[in-house]
PDB file of C-alpha atoms in Angstrom:
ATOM      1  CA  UNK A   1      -9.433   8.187 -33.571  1.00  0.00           C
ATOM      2  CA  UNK A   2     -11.019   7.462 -36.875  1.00  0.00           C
ATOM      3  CA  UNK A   3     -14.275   8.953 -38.115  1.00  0.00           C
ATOM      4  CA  UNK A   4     -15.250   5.522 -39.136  1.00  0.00           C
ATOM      5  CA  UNK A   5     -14.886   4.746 -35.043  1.00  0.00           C
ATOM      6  CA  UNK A   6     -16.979   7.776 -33.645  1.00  0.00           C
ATOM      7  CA  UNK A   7     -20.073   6.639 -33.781  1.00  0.00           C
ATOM      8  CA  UNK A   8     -19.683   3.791 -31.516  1.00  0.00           C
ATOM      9  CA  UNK A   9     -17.979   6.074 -29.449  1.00  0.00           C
ATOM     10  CA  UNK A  10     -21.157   8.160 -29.416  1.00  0.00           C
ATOM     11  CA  UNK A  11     -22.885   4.868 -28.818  1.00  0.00           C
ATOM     12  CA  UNK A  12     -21.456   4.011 -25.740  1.00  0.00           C
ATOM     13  CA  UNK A  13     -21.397   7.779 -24.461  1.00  0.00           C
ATOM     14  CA  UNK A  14     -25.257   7.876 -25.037  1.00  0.00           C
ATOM     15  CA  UNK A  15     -25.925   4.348 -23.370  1.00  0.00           C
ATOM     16  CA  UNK A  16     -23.600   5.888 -20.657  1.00  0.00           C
ATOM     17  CA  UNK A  17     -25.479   8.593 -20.537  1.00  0.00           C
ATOM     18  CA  UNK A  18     -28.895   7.730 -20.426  1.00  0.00           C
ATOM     19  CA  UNK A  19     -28.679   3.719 -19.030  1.00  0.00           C
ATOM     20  CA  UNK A  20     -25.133   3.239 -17.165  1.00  0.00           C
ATOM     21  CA  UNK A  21     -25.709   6.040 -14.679  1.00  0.00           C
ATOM     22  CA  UNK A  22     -29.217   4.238 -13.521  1.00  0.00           C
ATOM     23  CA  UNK A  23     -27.418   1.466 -12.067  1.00  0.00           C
ATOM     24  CA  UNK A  24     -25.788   3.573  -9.933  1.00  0.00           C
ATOM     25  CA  UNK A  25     -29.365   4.729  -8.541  1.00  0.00           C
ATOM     26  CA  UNK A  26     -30.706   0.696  -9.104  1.00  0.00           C
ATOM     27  CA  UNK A  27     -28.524  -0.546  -6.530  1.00  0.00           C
ATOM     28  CA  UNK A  28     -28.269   2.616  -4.191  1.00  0.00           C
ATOM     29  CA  UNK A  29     -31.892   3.202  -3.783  1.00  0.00           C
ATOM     30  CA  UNK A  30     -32.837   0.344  -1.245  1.00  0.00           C
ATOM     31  CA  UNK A  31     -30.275   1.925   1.077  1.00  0.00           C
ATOM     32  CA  UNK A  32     -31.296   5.359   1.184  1.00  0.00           C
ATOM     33  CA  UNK A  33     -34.226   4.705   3.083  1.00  0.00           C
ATOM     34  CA  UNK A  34     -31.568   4.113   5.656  1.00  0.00           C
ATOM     35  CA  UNK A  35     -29.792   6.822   5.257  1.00  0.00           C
ATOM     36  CA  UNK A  36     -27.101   5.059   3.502  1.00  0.00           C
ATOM     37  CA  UNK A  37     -25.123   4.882   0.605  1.00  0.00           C
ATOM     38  CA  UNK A  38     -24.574   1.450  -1.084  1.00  0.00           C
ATOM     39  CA  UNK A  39     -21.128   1.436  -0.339  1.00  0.00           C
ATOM     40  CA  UNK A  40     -21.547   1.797   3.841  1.00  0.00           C
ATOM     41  CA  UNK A  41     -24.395  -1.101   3.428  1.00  0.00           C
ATOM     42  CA  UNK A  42     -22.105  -2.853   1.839  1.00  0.00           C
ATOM     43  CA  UNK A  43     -19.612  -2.132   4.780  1.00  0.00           C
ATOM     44  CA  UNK A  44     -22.421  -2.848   7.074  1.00  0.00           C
ATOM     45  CA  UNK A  45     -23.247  -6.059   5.181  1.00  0.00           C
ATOM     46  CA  UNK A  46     -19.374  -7.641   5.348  1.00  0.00           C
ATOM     47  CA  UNK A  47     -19.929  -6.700   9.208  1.00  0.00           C
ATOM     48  CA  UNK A  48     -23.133  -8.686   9.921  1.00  0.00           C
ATOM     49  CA  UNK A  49     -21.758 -11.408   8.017  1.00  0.00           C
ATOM     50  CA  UNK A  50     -18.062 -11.713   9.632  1.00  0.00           C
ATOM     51  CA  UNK A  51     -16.778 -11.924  13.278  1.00  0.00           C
ATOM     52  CA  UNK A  52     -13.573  -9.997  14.202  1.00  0.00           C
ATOM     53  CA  UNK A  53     -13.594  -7.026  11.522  1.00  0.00           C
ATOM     54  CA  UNK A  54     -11.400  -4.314  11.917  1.00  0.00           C
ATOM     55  CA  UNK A  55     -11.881  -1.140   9.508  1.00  0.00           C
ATOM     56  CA  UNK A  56      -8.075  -2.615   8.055  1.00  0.00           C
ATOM     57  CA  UNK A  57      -9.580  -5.647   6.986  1.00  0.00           C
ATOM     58  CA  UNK A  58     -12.385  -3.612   5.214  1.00  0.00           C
ATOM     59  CA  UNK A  59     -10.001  -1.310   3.894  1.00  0.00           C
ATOM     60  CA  UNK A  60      -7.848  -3.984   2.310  1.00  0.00           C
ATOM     61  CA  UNK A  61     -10.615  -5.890   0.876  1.00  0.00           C
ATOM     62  CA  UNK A  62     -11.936  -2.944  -1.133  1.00  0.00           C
ATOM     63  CA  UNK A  63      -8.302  -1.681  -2.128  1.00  0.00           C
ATOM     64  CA  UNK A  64      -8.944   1.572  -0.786  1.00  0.00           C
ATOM     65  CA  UNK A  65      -6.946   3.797   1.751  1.00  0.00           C
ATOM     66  CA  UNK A  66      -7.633   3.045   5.455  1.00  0.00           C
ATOM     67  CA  UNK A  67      -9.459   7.028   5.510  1.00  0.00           C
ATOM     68  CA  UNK A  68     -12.116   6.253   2.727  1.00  0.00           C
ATOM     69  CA  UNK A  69     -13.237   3.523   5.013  1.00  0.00           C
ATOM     70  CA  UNK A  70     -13.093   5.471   8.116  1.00  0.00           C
ATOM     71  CA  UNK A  71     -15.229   8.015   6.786  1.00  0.00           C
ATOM     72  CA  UNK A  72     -17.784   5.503   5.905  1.00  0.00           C
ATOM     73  CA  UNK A  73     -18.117   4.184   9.191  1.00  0.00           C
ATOM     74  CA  UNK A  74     -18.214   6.970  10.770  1.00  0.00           C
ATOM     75  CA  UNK A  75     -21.908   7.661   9.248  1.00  0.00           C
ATOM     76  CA  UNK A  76     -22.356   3.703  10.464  1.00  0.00           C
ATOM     77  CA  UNK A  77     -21.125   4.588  14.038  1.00  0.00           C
ATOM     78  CA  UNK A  78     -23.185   7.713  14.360  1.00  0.00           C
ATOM     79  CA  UNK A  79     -26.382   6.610  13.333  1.00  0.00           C
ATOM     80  CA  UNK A  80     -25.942   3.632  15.543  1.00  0.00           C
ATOM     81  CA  UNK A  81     -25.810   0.474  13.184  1.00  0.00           C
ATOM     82  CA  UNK A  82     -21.944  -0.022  14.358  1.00  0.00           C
ATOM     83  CA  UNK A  83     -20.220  -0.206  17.751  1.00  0.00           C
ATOM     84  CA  UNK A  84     -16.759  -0.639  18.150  1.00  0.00           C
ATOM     85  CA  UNK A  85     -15.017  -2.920  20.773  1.00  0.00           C
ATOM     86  CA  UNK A  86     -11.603  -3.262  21.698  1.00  0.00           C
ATOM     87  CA  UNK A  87      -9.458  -6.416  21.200  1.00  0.00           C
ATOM     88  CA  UNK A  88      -9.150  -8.170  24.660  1.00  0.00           C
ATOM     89  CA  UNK A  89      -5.185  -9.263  23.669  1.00  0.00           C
ATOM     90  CA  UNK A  90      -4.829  -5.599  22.060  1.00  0.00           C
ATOM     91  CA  UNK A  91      -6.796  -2.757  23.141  1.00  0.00           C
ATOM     92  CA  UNK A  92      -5.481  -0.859  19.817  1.00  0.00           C
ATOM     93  CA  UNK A  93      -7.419  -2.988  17.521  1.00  0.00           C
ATOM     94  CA  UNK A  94     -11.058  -2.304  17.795  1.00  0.00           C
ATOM     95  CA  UNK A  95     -13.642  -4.519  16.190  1.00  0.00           C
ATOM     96  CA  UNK A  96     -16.783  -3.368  14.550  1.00  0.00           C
ATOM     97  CA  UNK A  97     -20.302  -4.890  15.441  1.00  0.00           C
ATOM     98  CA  UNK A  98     -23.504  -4.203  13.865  1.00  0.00           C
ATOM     99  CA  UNK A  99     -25.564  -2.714  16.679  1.00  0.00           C
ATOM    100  CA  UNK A 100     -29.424  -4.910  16.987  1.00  0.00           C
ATOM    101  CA  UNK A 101     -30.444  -1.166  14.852  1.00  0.00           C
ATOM    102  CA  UNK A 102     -27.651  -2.307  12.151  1.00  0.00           C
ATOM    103  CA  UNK A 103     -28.140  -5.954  11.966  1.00  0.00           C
ATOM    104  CA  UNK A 104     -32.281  -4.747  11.428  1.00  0.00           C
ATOM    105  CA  UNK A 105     -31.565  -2.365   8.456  1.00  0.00           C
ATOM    106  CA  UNK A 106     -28.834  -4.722   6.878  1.00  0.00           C
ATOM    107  CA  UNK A 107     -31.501  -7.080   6.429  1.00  0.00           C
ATOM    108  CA  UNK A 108     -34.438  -5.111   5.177  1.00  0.00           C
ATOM    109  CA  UNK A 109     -31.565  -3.629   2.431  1.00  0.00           C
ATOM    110  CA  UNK A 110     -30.546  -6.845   1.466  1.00  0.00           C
ATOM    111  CA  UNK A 111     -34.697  -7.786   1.229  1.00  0.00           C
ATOM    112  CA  UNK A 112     -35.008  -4.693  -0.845  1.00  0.00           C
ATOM    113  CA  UNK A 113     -31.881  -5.819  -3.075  1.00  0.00           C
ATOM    114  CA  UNK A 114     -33.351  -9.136  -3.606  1.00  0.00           C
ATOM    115  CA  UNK A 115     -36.530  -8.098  -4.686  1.00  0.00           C
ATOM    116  CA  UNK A 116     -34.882  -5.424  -7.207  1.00  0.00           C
ATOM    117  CA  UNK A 117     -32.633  -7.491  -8.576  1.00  0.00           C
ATOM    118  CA  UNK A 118     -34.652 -10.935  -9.088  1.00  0.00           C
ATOM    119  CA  UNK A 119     -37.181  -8.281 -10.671  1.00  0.00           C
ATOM    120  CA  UNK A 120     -33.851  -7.845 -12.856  1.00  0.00           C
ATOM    121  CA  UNK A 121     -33.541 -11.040 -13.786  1.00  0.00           C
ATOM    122  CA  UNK A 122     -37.142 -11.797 -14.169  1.00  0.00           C
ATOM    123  CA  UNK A 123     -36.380  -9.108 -17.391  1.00  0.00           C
ATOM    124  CA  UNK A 124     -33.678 -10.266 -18.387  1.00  0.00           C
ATOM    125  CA  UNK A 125     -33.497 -14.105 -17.625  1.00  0.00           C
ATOM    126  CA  UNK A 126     -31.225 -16.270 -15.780  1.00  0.00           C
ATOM    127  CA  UNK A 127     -28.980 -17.158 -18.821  1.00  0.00           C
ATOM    128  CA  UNK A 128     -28.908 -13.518 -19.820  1.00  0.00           C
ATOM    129  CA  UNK A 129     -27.795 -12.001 -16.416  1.00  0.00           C
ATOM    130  CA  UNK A 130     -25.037 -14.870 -16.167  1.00  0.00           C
ATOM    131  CA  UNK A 131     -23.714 -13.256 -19.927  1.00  0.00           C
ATOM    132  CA  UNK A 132     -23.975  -9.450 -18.408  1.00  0.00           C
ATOM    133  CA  UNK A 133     -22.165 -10.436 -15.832  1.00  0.00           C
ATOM    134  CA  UNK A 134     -19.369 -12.695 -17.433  1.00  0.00           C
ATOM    135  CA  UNK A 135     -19.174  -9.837 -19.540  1.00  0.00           C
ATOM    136  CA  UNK A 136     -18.587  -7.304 -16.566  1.00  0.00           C
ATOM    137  CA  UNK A 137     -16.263  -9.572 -14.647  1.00  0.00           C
ATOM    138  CA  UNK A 138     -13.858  -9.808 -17.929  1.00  0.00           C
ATOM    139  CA  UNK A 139     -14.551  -6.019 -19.248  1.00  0.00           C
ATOM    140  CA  UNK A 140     -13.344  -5.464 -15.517  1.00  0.00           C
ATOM    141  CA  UNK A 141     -10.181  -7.647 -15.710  1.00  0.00           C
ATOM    142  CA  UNK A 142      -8.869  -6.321 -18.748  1.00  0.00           C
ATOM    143  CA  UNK A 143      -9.192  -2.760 -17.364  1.00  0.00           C
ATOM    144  CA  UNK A 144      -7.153  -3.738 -14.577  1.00  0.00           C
ATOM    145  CA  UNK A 145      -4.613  -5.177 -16.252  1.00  0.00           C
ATOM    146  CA  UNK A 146      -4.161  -1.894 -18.613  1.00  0.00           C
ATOM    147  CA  UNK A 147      -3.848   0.317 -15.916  1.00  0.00           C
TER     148      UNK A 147
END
């Protein structure tokens, strides 16, 4: 790498460092409460909102390996915001359902989400947050494509 290019290396290891990481924490917080990580509200969330789920479909949606999700839902299933219940055709399949307890916390996430993040855009502005996130969508593409 050139010298000339360090720096904005630097630059982008610093904003990393000290701004990068916080989003993390931004959109994790609301579900800790819970006893949560985003990423099983976010299971919990495409459960609520979709009939017939199987931990497949999940699995396939995300691009991950069928025992990343199971080990997600697993917290979900033992803190009781998921039930699972066989297929009627195919007792094999089992379908996941957000307990009354799951469908109740799902909601009061997503109320905490919506607060944080229109306090976000309040910031930052409508037009702006549409630019961030063009800019994350196609900073995202290209890194799949290089891969």
């Amino acid at each position: 790498m050139a010298e000339a290019e360090e720096p904005l290396l630097d630059a982008f290891i610093d904003v990393y460092m000290s701004s990068l990481k916080y989003l993390d924490e931004f959109v994790s917080e609301p579900a800790k409460a819970y006893h949560l990580s985003f990423e099983q509200y976010l299971i919990l969330r495409e459960i609520t909102r979709n009939d017939h789920v199987t931990l497949m479909d999940i699995a396939s949606k995300r691009q991950v390996t069928r025992s990343a999700i199971s080990r997600q839902i697993k917290v979900l299933l033992k803190q009781g915001y998921l039930q699972q219940q066989p297929d009627e055709n195919d007792r094999r399949r089992l379908y996941l359902l957000a307990t009354p307890a799951g469908t109740k916390a799902e909601k009061a996430i997503r109320a905490r989400i919506n607060r944080r993040f229109q306090g976000w855009v309040d910031v930052y502005g409508d037009k702006r947050a549409h630019e961030i996130l063009h800019f994350i969508q196609e900073f995202s593409q290209i890194t799949r494509m290089k891969k």
